[in-house]
């Protein structure tokens, strides 16, 4: 089967992780028509008649702190989680090797001790934030220029970084000119790791999407940089499982005037994400992202508890139990309990491909800044979006209608 020349680069931060590998396997399989489009929002009737980039238009590259390959990670996912049959991998091995050749060493600046332990080697630990930004930007520009791509979309799929609340007087909390000057004048000035990657992407003229709960581009200086470079960005934290259910169910309780007294969610998972979230410092970032939306949807804050625990034997599968205690008519107290069980990477990867296609379409519209219409894909969406899924999805429907 002849392949057309790729036009768009999909640059994955955390390229050889489970989600990045599932994106690569999924794209290669879609190109060869080896898999249906189940799970892809952009393959639903809502997007019929809208010109979105073809799978053949896309090529993958990325940054990674480990030494491995797409094929090796995919085989491990088969061994541990029964994903990606060996027969399928044999059919797309050549495509995966092409993607491997585009992966470059990532940055360990300010990643925290838990993520440092994942690194195969640590040559870049002592980089300054500015050194890392310049190196990572050069990688992106080289990828774009070497393959003669029209554009590159950078997607952050890296492990959740430690919680980082920059002080109000930090240059990143003001404007891009202040931050740029400070980075040049003070080699010791640090940014969150995800913001280093975001700055590199925006500075290189790339679209940046943050699929993690880390800070990323959600800083005043980087919002301004996106406008200055006339590029798009969006995020944060892909909404794939338990929080997706919360954003669907909580509006039901609000609409029926049922008073939620408590909502407890217990999550167990066994992949590298679980390893990192087993560290309390990193876990705090994820818990905050998962927990904040109930109060915003309900209009009041019930008692909540979110727990995340690492269970190695589960592999890439995750299970969430939710217990919802609520009051009905005449003060009658009732309970809803549910279990969500899913394959983490298989839930996330199609959304990544959707986001790339939608971002490319929005770039063709000449837009820049935050893509608020993508809010239904994220737990903590940028752009002052509502938290309930139905309002978020209407924003996507309205955007789609404008494209026709």
Tab-separated table of C-alpha atoms in Angstrom:
chain	number	residue	atom	x	y	z
A	1	UNK	CA	0.000	0.000	0.000
A	2	UNK	CA	1.521	3.327	-1.009
A	3	UNK	CA	1.791	5.967	1.683
A	4	UNK	CA	1.312	9.661	1.016
A	5	UNK	CA	3.873	12.089	2.364
A	6	UNK	CA	3.036	13.117	5.945
A	7	UNK	CA	2.037	16.730	6.444
A	8	UNK	CA	1.578	16.991	10.212
A	9	UNK	CA	3.897	15.915	13.014
A	10	UNK	CA	2.462	14.492	16.222
A	11	UNK	CA	5.149	15.054	18.848
A	12	UNK	CA	4.563	13.041	22.015
A	13	UNK	CA	6.191	13.995	25.325
A	14	UNK	CA	6.585	10.611	26.993
A	15	UNK	CA	6.738	9.033	23.552
A	16	UNK	CA	7.499	5.426	24.550
A	17	UNK	CA	5.123	5.331	27.508
A	18	UNK	CA	1.983	3.203	27.393
A	19	UNK	CA	-0.313	5.934	26.085
A	20	UNK	CA	2.244	7.187	23.541
A	21	UNK	CA	2.791	3.637	22.333
A	22	UNK	CA	-0.950	3.056	22.024
A	23	UNK	CA	-1.220	6.260	19.971
A	24	UNK	CA	1.568	5.015	17.690
A	25	UNK	CA	0.102	1.519	17.337
A	26	UNK	CA	-3.347	3.008	16.757
A	27	UNK	CA	-2.183	5.437	14.087
A	28	UNK	CA	-0.156	2.789	12.253
A	29	UNK	CA	-3.142	0.410	12.386
A	30	UNK	CA	-5.557	3.089	11.138
A	31	UNK	CA	-3.238	3.894	8.253
A	32	UNK	CA	-3.307	0.246	7.160
A	33	UNK	CA	-7.020	-0.163	7.921
A	34	UNK	CA	-6.247	-2.887	10.465
A	35	UNK	CA	-8.581	-1.532	13.149
A	36	UNK	CA	-12.042	0.075	13.259
A	37	UNK	CA	-12.484	3.673	14.422
A	38	UNK	CA	-14.238	2.721	17.677
A	39	UNK	CA	-13.394	5.206	20.427
A	40	UNK	CA	-12.585	8.071	18.056
A	41	UNK	CA	-14.911	11.027	18.579
A	42	UNK	CA	-13.908	12.529	15.216
A	43	UNK	CA	-15.242	9.422	13.465
A	44	UNK	CA	-18.792	10.026	14.698
A	45	UNK	CA	-21.553	11.581	12.520
A	46	UNK	CA	-20.999	14.953	14.237
A	47	UNK	CA	-17.911	15.472	12.083
A	48	UNK	CA	-19.273	14.287	8.760
A	49	UNK	CA	-18.675	16.933	6.103
A	50	UNK	CA	-15.808	18.539	8.033
A	51	UNK	CA	-12.406	18.291	6.424
A	52	UNK	CA	-10.084	16.763	9.016
A	53	UNK	CA	-6.560	15.551	8.375
A	54	UNK	CA	-6.294	11.990	7.114
A	55	UNK	CA	-4.408	9.353	9.053
A	56	UNK	CA	-1.885	9.213	6.218
A	57	UNK	CA	-1.087	12.895	6.864
A	58	UNK	CA	0.318	12.182	10.331
A	59	UNK	CA	3.778	11.095	11.473
A	60	UNK	CA	4.932	10.586	15.057
A	61	UNK	CA	8.010	11.836	16.887
A	62	UNK	CA	8.644	12.695	20.492
A	63	UNK	CA	10.716	13.191	23.604
A	64	UNK	CA	11.453	10.341	26.014
A	65	UNK	CA	13.665	9.852	29.078
A	66	UNK	CA	13.915	6.056	28.711
A	67	UNK	CA	15.715	3.854	26.164
A	68	UNK	CA	13.246	1.448	24.604
A	69	UNK	CA	11.055	1.378	21.462
A	70	UNK	CA	7.425	1.366	20.415
A	71	UNK	CA	7.571	-2.319	19.532
A	72	UNK	CA	9.188	-3.236	22.867
A	73	UNK	CA	6.637	-1.276	24.911
A	74	UNK	CA	3.784	-2.695	22.840
A	75	UNK	CA	4.995	-6.267	23.393
A	76	UNK	CA	5.158	-5.559	27.138
A	77	UNK	CA	1.568	-4.316	26.992
A	78	UNK	CA	0.596	-7.598	25.340
A	79	UNK	CA	2.482	-9.649	27.939
A	80	UNK	CA	1.146	-7.721	30.948
A	81	UNK	CA	-2.252	-6.458	29.822
A	82	UNK	CA	-3.230	-8.449	26.722
A	83	UNK	CA	-3.213	-5.430	24.403
A	84	UNK	CA	-1.845	-5.411	20.836
A	85	UNK	CA	-1.646	-8.984	19.641
A	86	UNK	CA	1.774	-10.020	18.285
A	87	UNK	CA	0.156	-10.601	14.875
A	88	UNK	CA	-0.937	-6.962	14.700
A	89	UNK	CA	2.471	-5.712	15.801
A	90	UNK	CA	4.187	-7.741	13.095
A	91	UNK	CA	2.034	-6.009	10.477
A	92	UNK	CA	2.970	-2.501	11.645
A	93	UNK	CA	6.539	-3.037	12.879
A	94	UNK	CA	8.070	-1.063	10.017
A	95	UNK	CA	5.851	1.941	10.718
A	96	UNK	CA	6.727	1.814	14.426
A	97	UNK	CA	10.447	1.777	13.579
A	98	UNK	CA	9.915	4.907	11.475
A	99	UNK	CA	8.371	6.623	14.492
A	100	UNK	CA	11.207	5.392	16.759
A	101	UNK	CA	13.740	7.196	14.564
A	102	UNK	CA	12.043	10.506	15.388
A	103	UNK	CA	12.290	10.195	19.193
A	104	UNK	CA	14.802	12.417	21.013
A	105	UNK	CA	16.040	12.546	24.644
A	106	UNK	CA	13.632	14.352	26.943
A	107	UNK	CA	14.341	16.679	29.844
A	108	UNK	CA	14.691	15.898	33.534
A	109	UNK	CA	14.605	19.523	34.626
A	110	UNK	CA	12.394	19.809	37.704
A	111	UNK	CA	10.618	16.471	37.113
A	112	UNK	CA	10.911	15.287	40.717
A	113	UNK	CA	12.601	12.220	42.152
A	114	UNK	CA	9.881	9.697	41.234
A	115	UNK	CA	10.096	10.493	37.511
A	116	UNK	CA	13.898	10.669	37.577
A	117	UNK	CA	13.902	7.005	38.603
A	118	UNK	CA	12.259	6.091	35.281
A	119	UNK	CA	15.084	7.621	33.250
A	120	UNK	CA	17.499	5.287	31.468
A	121	UNK	CA	20.288	7.829	31.766
A	122	UNK	CA	20.536	11.258	33.305
A	123	UNK	CA	22.714	13.487	31.099
A	124	UNK	CA	20.318	16.420	31.183
A	125	UNK	CA	19.564	16.614	34.908
A	126	UNK	CA	21.757	19.670	35.325
A	127	UNK	CA	20.336	21.633	32.420
A	128	UNK	CA	18.882	25.007	33.248
A	129	UNK	CA	15.269	25.663	32.251
A	130	UNK	CA	16.515	27.916	29.428
A	131	UNK	CA	18.996	25.285	28.175
A	132	UNK	CA	16.227	22.698	28.089
A	133	UNK	CA	13.793	25.046	26.320
A	134	UNK	CA	16.357	25.817	23.624
A	135	UNK	CA	17.296	22.144	23.120
A	136	UNK	CA	13.710	20.900	23.030
A	137	UNK	CA	12.681	23.702	20.647
A	138	UNK	CA	15.555	22.789	18.330
A	139	UNK	CA	14.330	19.161	18.288
A	140	UNK	CA	10.846	20.280	17.267
A	141	UNK	CA	12.094	22.607	14.548
A	142	UNK	CA	14.461	19.926	13.245
A	143	UNK	CA	11.598	17.401	13.096
A	144	UNK	CA	9.402	19.842	11.198
A	145	UNK	CA	12.107	20.968	8.772
A	146	UNK	CA	13.656	17.543	8.099
A	147	UNK	CA	10.323	15.951	7.203
A	148	UNK	CA	9.047	19.169	5.544
A	149	UNK	CA	5.927	19.173	7.702
A	150	UNK	CA	3.289	21.887	7.519
A	151	UNK	CA	2.873	21.921	11.309
A	152	UNK	CA	3.674	20.036	14.512
A	153	UNK	CA	1.235	19.320	17.351
A	154	UNK	CA	2.940	18.618	20.673
A	155	UNK	CA	0.985	16.460	23.133
A	156	UNK	CA	2.173	16.091	26.719
A	157	UNK	CA	1.695	12.460	27.781
A	158	UNK	CA	4.437	12.481	30.412
A	159	UNK	CA	4.007	11.228	33.959
A	160	UNK	CA	2.255	13.547	36.401
A	161	UNK	CA	4.802	15.954	37.862
A	162	UNK	CA	4.844	17.045	41.533
A	163	UNK	CA	2.349	19.760	42.430
A	164	UNK	CA	3.849	23.168	41.713
A	165	UNK	CA	2.233	26.408	42.756
A	166	UNK	CA	4.465	29.244	41.605
A	167	UNK	CA	4.535	32.294	43.883
A	168	UNK	CA	2.715	35.436	42.674
A	169	UNK	CA	6.020	37.218	42.073
A	170	UNK	CA	7.430	34.475	39.810
A	171	UNK	CA	8.088	35.864	36.298
A	172	UNK	CA	5.848	33.173	34.758
A	173	UNK	CA	2.911	34.678	36.625
A	174	UNK	CA	3.237	38.018	34.845
A	175	UNK	CA	4.000	38.202	31.110
A	176	UNK	CA	6.232	36.633	28.495
A	177	UNK	CA	8.679	39.531	28.253
A	178	UNK	CA	9.315	39.385	32.019
A	179	UNK	CA	9.760	35.605	31.962
A	180	UNK	CA	12.039	35.645	28.910
A	181	UNK	CA	14.247	38.314	30.478
A	182	UNK	CA	14.394	36.439	33.779
A	183	UNK	CA	15.342	33.143	32.096
A	184	UNK	CA	18.193	34.866	30.291
A	185	UNK	CA	19.415	36.706	33.385
A	186	UNK	CA	19.019	33.985	36.013
A	187	UNK	CA	20.215	30.454	35.065
A	188	UNK	CA	18.852	29.165	38.349
A	189	UNK	CA	15.275	30.201	37.615
A	190	UNK	CA	13.129	27.078	37.409
A	191	UNK	CA	9.857	26.293	35.710
A	192	UNK	CA	7.726	23.170	36.165
A	193	UNK	CA	8.939	20.452	33.799
A	194	UNK	CA	5.687	20.513	31.837
A	195	UNK	CA	6.001	24.286	31.422
A	196	UNK	CA	9.529	23.858	30.060
A	197	UNK	CA	8.094	21.573	27.377
A	198	UNK	CA	5.173	23.929	26.767
A	199	UNK	CA	7.465	26.933	26.372
A	200	UNK	CA	9.648	25.005	23.939
A	201	UNK	CA	6.610	24.011	21.883
A	202	UNK	CA	5.034	27.463	21.763
A	203	UNK	CA	8.374	29.139	21.054
A	204	UNK	CA	8.895	26.769	18.117
A	205	UNK	CA	5.495	27.733	16.685
A	206	UNK	CA	3.865	24.389	17.536
A	207	UNK	CA	0.404	23.680	18.888
A	208	UNK	CA	0.612	22.401	22.481
A	209	UNK	CA	-1.900	20.079	24.147
A	210	UNK	CA	-1.549	19.023	27.780
A	211	UNK	CA	-3.079	15.590	28.419
A	212	UNK	CA	-1.672	15.537	31.972
A	213	UNK	CA	-2.723	17.308	35.198
A	214	UNK	CA	0.650	19.096	35.265
A	215	UNK	CA	0.815	22.883	34.838
A	216	UNK	CA	1.928	22.942	31.197
A	217	UNK	CA	0.922	26.120	29.380
A	218	UNK	CA	-1.493	27.258	32.089
A	219	UNK	CA	0.615	30.246	33.180
A	220	UNK	CA	-0.029	33.921	32.339
A	221	UNK	CA	3.315	34.295	30.580
A	222	UNK	CA	2.655	31.256	28.385
A	223	UNK	CA	-0.881	32.361	27.535
A	224	UNK	CA	0.741	35.551	26.271
A	225	UNK	CA	3.476	33.634	24.427
A	226	UNK	CA	0.824	31.631	22.549
A	227	UNK	CA	-0.776	34.878	21.384
A	228	UNK	CA	2.604	36.362	20.485
A	229	UNK	CA	3.594	33.318	18.391
A	230	UNK	CA	0.007	33.008	17.050
A	231	UNK	CA	-0.253	29.362	18.091
A	232	UNK	CA	-2.892	27.234	19.787
A	233	UNK	CA	-2.853	25.402	23.097
A	234	UNK	CA	-5.260	23.485	25.319
A	235	UNK	CA	-5.664	20.983	28.153
A	236	UNK	CA	-5.411	19.874	31.012
A	237	UNK	CA	-5.636	16.215	32.059
A	238	UNK	CA	-7.386	13.872	29.666
A	239	UNK	CA	-10.817	12.802	30.914
A	240	UNK	CA	-11.092	9.081	30.233
A	241	UNK	CA	-12.615	7.179	33.157
A	242	UNK	CA	-13.921	7.891	36.641
A	243	UNK	CA	-13.887	11.672	36.249
A	244	UNK	CA	-15.740	11.340	32.950
A	245	UNK	CA	-18.468	9.498	34.837
A	246	UNK	CA	-18.530	12.192	37.527
A	247	UNK	CA	-18.971	14.922	34.920
A	248	UNK	CA	-21.917	12.997	33.458
A	249	UNK	CA	-23.611	11.896	36.693
A	250	UNK	CA	-23.202	15.012	38.836
A	251	UNK	CA	-25.457	17.128	36.539
A	252	UNK	CA	-28.164	14.482	36.965
A	253	UNK	CA	-28.168	14.970	40.753
A	254	UNK	CA	-28.217	18.756	40.317
A	255	UNK	CA	-31.044	18.646	37.745
A	256	UNK	CA	-33.214	16.406	39.957
A	257	UNK	CA	-32.451	18.484	43.101
A	258	UNK	CA	-30.984	15.473	44.870
A	259	UNK	CA	-28.541	16.612	47.565
A	260	UNK	CA	-25.218	14.792	47.384
A	261	UNK	CA	-23.832	14.322	50.887
A	262	UNK	CA	-20.632	12.483	50.003
A	263	UNK	CA	-18.865	11.091	46.942
A	264	UNK	CA	-16.027	8.627	47.457
A	265	UNK	CA	-13.879	7.333	44.606
A	266	UNK	CA	-11.227	4.642	45.027
A	267	UNK	CA	-8.909	3.985	42.074
A	268	UNK	CA	-6.398	1.194	41.531
A	269	UNK	CA	-4.062	0.844	38.548
A	270	UNK	CA	-0.857	-0.968	37.725
A	271	UNK	CA	1.081	0.822	34.976
A	272	UNK	CA	3.948	3.342	35.145
A	273	UNK	CA	1.364	6.028	35.838
A	274	UNK	CA	0.475	4.054	38.953
A	275	UNK	CA	4.145	3.853	39.935
A	276	UNK	CA	4.518	7.645	39.749
A	277	UNK	CA	1.193	8.295	41.487
A	278	UNK	CA	2.320	5.991	44.284
A	279	UNK	CA	4.528	8.901	45.325
A	280	UNK	CA	2.387	11.174	47.562
A	281	UNK	CA	3.929	14.339	46.075
A	282	UNK	CA	2.949	13.397	42.511
A	283	UNK	CA	-0.367	11.915	43.633
A	284	UNK	CA	-1.491	15.252	45.078
A	285	UNK	CA	-1.478	16.837	41.607
A	286	UNK	CA	-3.710	14.097	40.180
A	287	UNK	CA	-6.124	14.028	43.120
A	288	UNK	CA	-6.682	17.775	42.866
A	289	UNK	CA	-7.490	17.454	39.165
A	290	UNK	CA	-9.965	14.621	39.789
A	291	UNK	CA	-11.660	16.160	42.823
A	292	UNK	CA	-12.422	19.784	41.995
A	293	UNK	CA	-15.260	19.456	39.490
A	294	UNK	CA	-18.046	18.209	41.814
A	295	UNK	CA	-18.362	21.484	43.690
A	296	UNK	CA	-18.397	23.445	40.446
A	297	UNK	CA	-21.156	21.286	38.939
A	298	UNK	CA	-23.343	20.881	42.030
A	299	UNK	CA	-22.986	24.443	43.291
A	300	UNK	CA	-21.928	23.219	46.732
A	301	UNK	CA	-19.112	21.053	48.048
A	302	UNK	CA	-20.122	17.625	49.360
A	303	UNK	CA	-17.678	15.590	51.422
A	304	UNK	CA	-15.339	13.928	48.936
A	305	UNK	CA	-12.518	11.431	49.022
A	306	UNK	CA	-10.365	10.431	46.050
A	307	UNK	CA	-7.793	7.702	46.508
A	308	UNK	CA	-5.356	6.310	43.941
A	309	UNK	CA	-3.348	3.172	44.674
A	310	UNK	CA	-0.741	1.256	42.699
A	311	UNK	CA	-1.453	-2.454	42.229
A	312	UNK	CA	1.293	-3.862	40.016
A	313	UNK	CA	-0.548	-6.978	38.829
A	314	UNK	CA	-3.247	-4.901	37.089
A	315	UNK	CA	-0.875	-3.767	34.338
A	316	UNK	CA	-2.511	-1.126	32.141
A	317	UNK	CA	-5.974	-1.824	33.519
A	318	UNK	CA	-7.559	0.460	36.085
A	319	UNK	CA	-10.601	-0.005	38.297
A	320	UNK	CA	-12.556	2.711	40.062
A	321	UNK	CA	-15.262	2.217	42.684
A	322	UNK	CA	-17.564	5.132	43.415
A	323	UNK	CA	-19.913	5.416	46.396
A	324	UNK	CA	-22.415	8.304	46.215
A	325	UNK	CA	-24.539	9.106	49.279
A	326	UNK	CA	-27.421	11.495	48.586
A	327	UNK	CA	-30.670	12.834	50.069
A	328	UNK	CA	-34.006	12.554	48.294
A	329	UNK	CA	-37.569	13.653	49.077
A	330	UNK	CA	-38.571	13.760	52.756
A	331	UNK	CA	-34.908	13.466	53.712
A	332	UNK	CA	-34.712	9.870	52.507
A	333	UNK	CA	-31.041	8.963	52.239
A	334	UNK	CA	-30.069	6.830	49.253
A	335	UNK	CA	-26.925	5.396	47.700
A	336	UNK	CA	-25.537	4.877	44.212
A	337	UNK	CA	-22.527	2.604	43.767
A	338	UNK	CA	-20.745	1.849	40.528
A	339	UNK	CA	-17.602	0.246	39.188
A	340	UNK	CA	-15.603	1.487	36.228
A	341	UNK	CA	-13.044	-0.885	34.766
A	342	UNK	CA	-11.058	0.015	31.683
A	343	UNK	CA	-7.762	-0.228	29.873
A	344	UNK	CA	-6.054	3.083	30.602
A	345	UNK	CA	-4.121	3.545	27.374
A	346	UNK	CA	-6.902	2.283	25.111
A	347	UNK	CA	-9.217	4.903	26.626
A	348	UNK	CA	-6.708	7.740	26.265
A	349	UNK	CA	-5.054	7.121	22.897
A	350	UNK	CA	-8.046	7.728	20.588
A	351	UNK	CA	-8.702	11.041	22.362
A	352	UNK	CA	-5.119	12.097	21.625
A	353	UNK	CA	-5.654	11.401	17.922
A	354	UNK	CA	-8.980	13.272	18.047
A	355	UNK	CA	-7.344	16.279	19.684
A	356	UNK	CA	-4.630	16.397	17.032
A	357	UNK	CA	-7.165	16.345	14.200
A	358	UNK	CA	-9.327	19.024	15.824
A	359	UNK	CA	-6.339	21.242	16.628
A	360	UNK	CA	-5.123	21.046	13.026
A	361	UNK	CA	-8.553	22.041	11.784
A	362	UNK	CA	-8.627	24.987	14.202
A	363	UNK	CA	-5.185	26.079	13.012
A	364	UNK	CA	-6.525	26.168	9.445
A	365	UNK	CA	-9.180	28.561	10.751
A	366	UNK	CA	-6.359	30.981	11.610
A	367	UNK	CA	-7.036	30.884	15.343
A	368	UNK	CA	-4.583	31.167	18.234
A	369	UNK	CA	-4.697	30.942	22.015
A	370	UNK	CA	-6.742	28.530	24.153
A	371	UNK	CA	-8.985	26.006	22.377
A	372	UNK	CA	-11.875	26.129	24.871
A	373	UNK	CA	-14.130	24.079	22.564
A	374	UNK	CA	-12.045	21.002	23.467
A	375	UNK	CA	-13.152	21.125	27.123
A	376	UNK	CA	-15.093	17.834	26.978
A	377	UNK	CA	-11.769	16.001	26.580
A	378	UNK	CA	-10.245	17.315	29.834
A	379	UNK	CA	-10.713	17.188	33.616
A	380	UNK	CA	-9.373	20.718	34.157
A	381	UNK	CA	-9.961	22.454	30.818
A	382	UNK	CA	-8.397	25.798	30.042
A	383	UNK	CA	-10.636	28.652	28.995
A	384	UNK	CA	-13.153	28.999	31.868
A	385	UNK	CA	-15.216	26.113	30.543
A	386	UNK	CA	-18.124	24.596	32.503
A	387	UNK	CA	-17.356	21.308	34.226
A	388	UNK	CA	-20.390	19.221	33.277
A	389	UNK	CA	-19.892	17.003	30.249
A	390	UNK	CA	-23.100	17.969	28.467
A	391	UNK	CA	-22.308	21.698	28.410
A	392	UNK	CA	-18.776	20.881	27.308
A	393	UNK	CA	-19.998	18.620	24.523
A	394	UNK	CA	-22.409	21.308	23.309
A	395	UNK	CA	-19.400	23.591	22.886
A	396	UNK	CA	-17.828	20.935	20.647
A	397	UNK	CA	-21.091	20.541	18.720
A	398	UNK	CA	-21.312	24.301	18.209
A	399	UNK	CA	-17.728	24.393	16.971
A	400	UNK	CA	-18.398	21.524	14.567
A	401	UNK	CA	-21.483	23.266	13.191
A	402	UNK	CA	-19.384	26.358	12.432
A	403	UNK	CA	-16.991	24.262	10.346
A	404	UNK	CA	-19.662	23.125	7.885
